[in-house]
Amino acid sequence: MQTATATPELRKAARPRADALRNRERIVTAAREMFVEHGPDVPLDEVARRAGVGNATVYRNFPDRDALVREVVCSVMDRTAQAAELALAETGDAFEALERFVHASVDERISALCPMASSSFNQHHPDLEAARERVERLVAEVMDRAKAAGQLRGDVGVGDVMIAAAQLSRPPAGTGCLSADRFVHRHLQLFLDGLRAPARTALPGTEVTLEDLRRPCDQ
């Protein structure tokens, strides 16, 4: 008589080792910094050098440039979404919460997204679509709360805020990235002061959405 044996449970996928996770994070951080400084075409061996890892480690985590660029974009958007969630959790002044969110977004190097907005990599990858939708929804909520409080002018959209934050946090040509960092929050506050209601002047055109920013120039 045969004894019935229990079907073995499926093993869970092994979690990456802590040092492997740290290496991946170092690569993404280094790539984000170098994309801000030099654009998304920076050599990957330079990214590896900045991250303090070998070239093989970079390619083990990201098989090609597109994979690394996509991870950087998702990382920046995820951190931006987290900053928006913190702003929404605040119960005080709605405009001050918006200000803190925008300053935090700049510290996350949101300007790294700009040179990649027209990149040739797959803009419709599911991870990117999900990250974009999350950011747009959360930032819209932060702004809507400030508008409802009568503190934010009504003719600005999510795209207006995000593109201004990205442009103001990107170092001008010919300047060092770190030296320009000294002035970013000063200039950003000048922009934020212009968002307060009541508005002194009418803005040309219509409020900008993130969809507007993704639309090709000829449309």
CSV table of C-alpha atoms in Angstrom, one decimal:
chain,number,residue,atom,x,y,z
A,1,MET,CA,0.0,0.0,0.0
A,2,GLN,CA,1.4,3.3,-1.1
A,3,THR,CA,1.6,6.2,1.3
A,4,ALA,CA,0.1,9.5,-0.1
A,5,THR,CA,2.6,12.3,-0.1
A,6,ALA,CA,1.7,15.9,0.3
A,7,THR,CA,2.2,18.1,-2.7
A,8,PRO,CA,5.2,20.3,-1.9
A,9,GLU,CA,4.4,24.0,-1.6
A,10,LEU,CA,5.8,26.3,-4.3
A,11,ARG,CA,8.8,28.1,-3.0
A,12,LYS,CA,8.6,31.9,-2.9
A,13,ALA,CA,11.1,33.7,-5.1
A,14,ALA,CA,14.2,34.4,-3.2
A,15,ARG,CA,14.5,38.1,-2.2
A,16,PRO,CA,17.5,40.0,-3.5
A,17,ARG,CA,20.4,40.2,-1.0
A,18,ALA,CA,20.7,43.5,0.9
A,19,ASP,CA,24.0,44.3,-0.9
A,20,ALA,CA,22.4,43.7,-4.3
A,21,LEU,CA,19.6,46.1,-3.4
A,22,ARG,CA,22.1,48.7,-2.3
A,23,ASN,CA,24.1,48.4,-5.5
A,24,ARG,CA,20.9,48.8,-7.6
A,25,GLU,CA,19.9,51.9,-5.6
A,26,ARG,CA,23.5,53.3,-6.0
A,27,ILE,CA,23.3,52.8,-9.8
A,28,VAL,CA,19.9,54.5,-10.1
A,29,THR,CA,21.0,57.4,-7.9
A,30,ALA,CA,24.3,57.9,-9.9
A,31,ALA,CA,22.4,57.7,-13.2
A,32,ARG,CA,19.8,60.3,-12.0
A,33,GLU,CA,22.6,62.7,-11.1
A,34,MET,CA,24.5,62.2,-14.3
A,35,PHE,CA,21.4,62.5,-16.5
A,36,VAL,CA,20.8,65.8,-14.8
A,37,GLU,CA,24.4,66.9,-15.4
A,38,HIS,CA,25.0,65.5,-18.9
A,39,GLY,CA,21.8,64.1,-20.4
A,40,PRO,CA,20.5,60.5,-20.8
A,41,ASP,CA,23.3,59.6,-23.3
A,42,VAL,CA,26.0,59.5,-20.7
A,43,PRO,CA,28.2,56.4,-21.0
A,44,LEU,CA,27.1,53.6,-18.7
A,45,ASP,CA,30.6,52.9,-17.6
A,46,GLU,CA,30.7,56.5,-16.2
A,47,VAL,CA,27.5,55.7,-14.3
A,48,ALA,CA,29.2,52.6,-12.9
A,49,ARG,CA,32.2,54.6,-11.9
A,50,ARG,CA,30.0,57.2,-10.1
A,51,ALA,CA,28.0,54.4,-8.4
A,52,GLY,CA,31.2,52.7,-7.3
A,53,VAL,CA,30.3,49.4,-8.9
A,54,GLY,CA,31.7,47.4,-11.8
A,55,ASN,CA,30.2,47.5,-15.4
A,56,ALA,CA,29.0,43.9,-15.0
A,57,THR,CA,26.9,45.0,-12.0
A,58,VAL,CA,25.2,47.7,-14.0
A,59,TYR,CA,24.3,45.3,-16.9
A,60,ARG,CA,23.2,42.6,-14.4
A,61,ASN,CA,20.6,45.0,-13.1
A,62,PHE,CA,19.8,46.8,-16.3
A,63,PRO,CA,20.4,44.9,-19.5
A,64,ASP,CA,20.4,48.0,-21.7
A,65,ARG,CA,20.2,51.8,-21.5
A,66,ASP,CA,16.5,51.9,-22.0
A,67,ALA,CA,16.0,49.8,-18.8
A,68,LEU,CA,18.1,52.1,-16.8
A,69,VAL,CA,16.5,55.2,-18.1
A,70,ARG,CA,13.0,53.8,-17.4
A,71,GLU,CA,14.1,52.9,-13.9
A,72,VAL,CA,15.4,56.4,-13.3
A,73,VAL,CA,12.2,58.0,-14.5
A,74,CYS,CA,10.0,55.7,-12.4
A,75,SER,CA,12.2,56.3,-9.4
A,76,VAL,CA,11.9,60.1,-9.7
A,77,MET,CA,8.1,59.8,-10.2
A,78,ASP,CA,7.7,57.4,-7.3
A,79,ARG,CA,9.6,59.8,-5.0
A,80,THR,CA,7.6,62.7,-6.3
A,81,ALA,CA,4.4,60.8,-5.6
A,82,GLN,CA,5.5,60.1,-2.0
A,83,ALA,CA,6.2,63.8,-1.5
A,84,ALA,CA,2.7,64.6,-2.7
A,85,GLU,CA,1.2,62.0,-0.3
A,86,LEU,CA,3.1,63.7,2.6
A,87,ALA,CA,1.6,67.1,1.5
A,88,LEU,CA,-1.9,65.6,1.4
A,89,ALA,CA,-1.4,64.2,4.9
A,90,GLU,CA,-0.8,67.7,6.3
A,91,THR,CA,-3.7,69.4,8.0
A,92,GLY,CA,-2.3,73.0,8.0
A,93,ASP,CA,-2.1,75.7,5.4
A,94,ALA,CA,-2.9,74.2,1.9
A,95,PHE,CA,-0.5,76.5,0.0
A,96,GLU,CA,2.3,75.9,2.4
A,97,ALA,CA,1.8,72.2,1.9
A,98,LEU,CA,2.0,72.7,-1.9
A,99,GLU,CA,5.2,74.7,-1.5
A,100,ARG,CA,6.8,72.0,0.6
A,101,PHE,CA,5.9,69.4,-2.0
A,102,VAL,CA,7.4,71.4,-4.9
A,103,HIS,CA,10.6,72.0,-3.0
A,104,ALA,CA,10.8,68.3,-2.1
A,105,SER,CA,10.2,67.4,-5.7
A,106,VAL,CA,13.2,69.5,-6.8
A,107,ASP,CA,15.4,67.8,-4.2
A,108,GLU,CA,14.4,64.4,-5.8
A,109,ARG,CA,16.0,65.7,-9.1
A,110,ILE,CA,12.8,65.9,-11.0
A,111,SER,CA,14.8,67.8,-13.7
A,112,ALA,CA,16.2,64.4,-14.7
A,113,LEU,CA,12.8,63.8,-16.5
A,114,CYS,CA,13.2,66.7,-18.9
A,115,PRO,CA,15.9,65.3,-21.3
A,116,MET,CA,14.1,62.0,-21.3
A,117,ALA,CA,10.7,63.3,-22.2
A,118,SER,CA,11.5,62.9,-25.9
A,119,SER,CA,13.7,59.8,-25.5
A,120,SER,CA,13.4,56.9,-27.9
A,121,PHE,CA,12.6,54.4,-25.2
A,122,ASN,CA,9.1,53.0,-24.7
A,123,GLN,CA,7.1,55.8,-23.2
A,124,HIS,CA,4.0,53.5,-22.8
A,125,HIS,CA,5.7,50.9,-20.7
A,126,PRO,CA,3.1,49.8,-18.0
A,127,ASP,CA,5.5,50.8,-15.2
A,128,LEU,CA,5.8,54.3,-16.6
A,129,GLU,CA,2.1,54.7,-17.3
A,130,ALA,CA,1.3,53.7,-13.7
A,131,ALA,CA,3.9,56.0,-12.2
A,132,ARG,CA,2.7,59.0,-14.4
A,133,GLU,CA,-1.0,58.4,-13.5
A,134,ARG,CA,-0.2,58.2,-9.8
A,135,VAL,CA,1.9,61.4,-9.9
A,136,GLU,CA,-0.7,63.4,-11.9
A,137,ARG,CA,-3.5,62.3,-9.6
A,138,LEU,CA,-1.7,63.1,-6.4
A,139,VAL,CA,-0.3,66.5,-7.5
A,140,ALA,CA,-3.7,67.5,-8.8
A,141,GLU,CA,-5.2,66.7,-5.4
A,142,VAL,CA,-2.5,68.9,-3.7
A,143,MET,CA,-3.3,71.7,-6.1
A,144,ASP,CA,-7.0,71.4,-5.9
A,145,ARG,CA,-6.9,71.7,-2.1
A,146,ALA,CA,-5.0,74.9,-2.4
A,147,LYS,CA,-7.4,76.2,-5.0
A,148,ALA,CA,-10.4,75.3,-2.9
A,149,ALA,CA,-8.8,77.3,0.0
A,150,GLY,CA,-8.6,80.3,-2.4
A,151,GLN,CA,-4.8,80.4,-2.1
A,152,LEU,CA,-3.8,79.1,-5.5
A,153,ARG,CA,-4.7,80.9,-8.8
A,154,GLY,CA,-7.2,78.9,-10.8
A,155,ASP,CA,-5.5,79.1,-14.2
A,156,VAL,CA,-2.5,76.8,-13.5
A,157,GLY,CA,-2.4,73.0,-14.0
A,158,VAL,CA,-0.2,70.1,-12.9
A,159,GLY,CA,1.9,70.5,-16.0
A,160,ASP,CA,2.6,74.1,-15.2
A,161,VAL,CA,4.0,73.3,-11.8
A,162,MET,CA,6.0,70.2,-12.8
A,163,ILE,CA,7.6,71.7,-15.8
A,164,ALA,CA,8.6,74.9,-13.9
A,165,ALA,CA,10.0,72.8,-11.1
A,166,ALA,CA,12.0,70.7,-13.6
A,167,GLN,CA,13.3,73.7,-15.5
A,168,LEU,CA,14.3,75.8,-12.5
A,169,SER,CA,16.2,72.8,-10.9
A,170,ARG,CA,18.2,72.0,-14.0
A,171,PRO,CA,21.6,73.8,-14.0
A,172,PRO,CA,22.2,76.3,-16.8
A,173,ALA,CA,24.6,75.3,-19.6
A,174,GLY,CA,28.2,75.9,-18.6
A,175,THR,CA,27.6,75.8,-14.8
A,176,GLY,CA,28.4,73.1,-12.3
A,177,CYS,CA,25.5,71.1,-11.1
A,178,LEU,CA,26.4,71.5,-7.4
A,179,SER,CA,27.1,75.2,-7.6
A,180,ALA,CA,23.7,75.8,-9.3
A,181,ASP,CA,22.0,73.9,-6.4
A,182,ARG,CA,22.7,76.9,-4.1
A,183,PHE,CA,20.2,79.0,-6.1
A,184,VAL,CA,17.5,76.4,-6.9
A,185,HIS,CA,15.2,76.9,-3.9
A,186,ARG,CA,15.6,80.7,-4.0
A,187,HIS,CA,14.4,80.8,-7.7
A,188,LEU,CA,11.7,78.2,-7.0
A,189,GLN,CA,10.2,80.3,-4.3
A,190,LEU,CA,10.0,83.3,-6.7
A,191,PHE,CA,7.9,81.0,-9.0
A,192,LEU,CA,5.7,79.8,-6.1
A,193,ASP,CA,5.0,83.3,-5.0
A,194,GLY,CA,3.6,83.9,-8.5
A,195,LEU,CA,1.1,81.1,-8.1
A,196,ARG,CA,-0.6,82.7,-5.1
A,197,ALA,CA,-4.2,83.9,-5.5
A,198,PRO,CA,-5.4,86.5,-6.3
A,199,ALA,CA,-3.4,86.6,-9.5
A,200,ARG,CA,-2.0,90.0,-10.6
A,201,THR,CA,-2.1,89.2,-14.3
A,202,ALA,CA,-3.8,86.7,-16.7
A,203,LEU,CA,-1.6,84.0,-18.1
A,204,PRO,CA,-1.5,83.5,-21.9
A,205,GLY,CA,-2.9,80.2,-23.2
A,206,THR,CA,-4.5,77.6,-21.1
A,207,GLU,CA,-3.3,75.6,-18.1
A,208,VAL,CA,-0.8,72.8,-18.9
A,209,THR,CA,-1.4,69.1,-18.2
A,210,LEU,CA,1.1,66.3,-18.2
A,211,GLU,CA,-0.6,65.0,-21.3
A,212,ASP,CA,0.3,68.3,-23.0
A,213,LEU,CA,3.9,67.8,-22.1
A,214,ARG,CA,3.9,64.3,-23.7
A,215,ARG,CA,2.3,65.5,-26.9
A,216,PRO,CA,4.7,65.8,-29.9
A,217,CYS,CA,5.8,69.3,-30.9
A,218,ASP,CA,4.0,69.2,-34.2
A,219,GLN,CA,0.5,68.6,-32.7
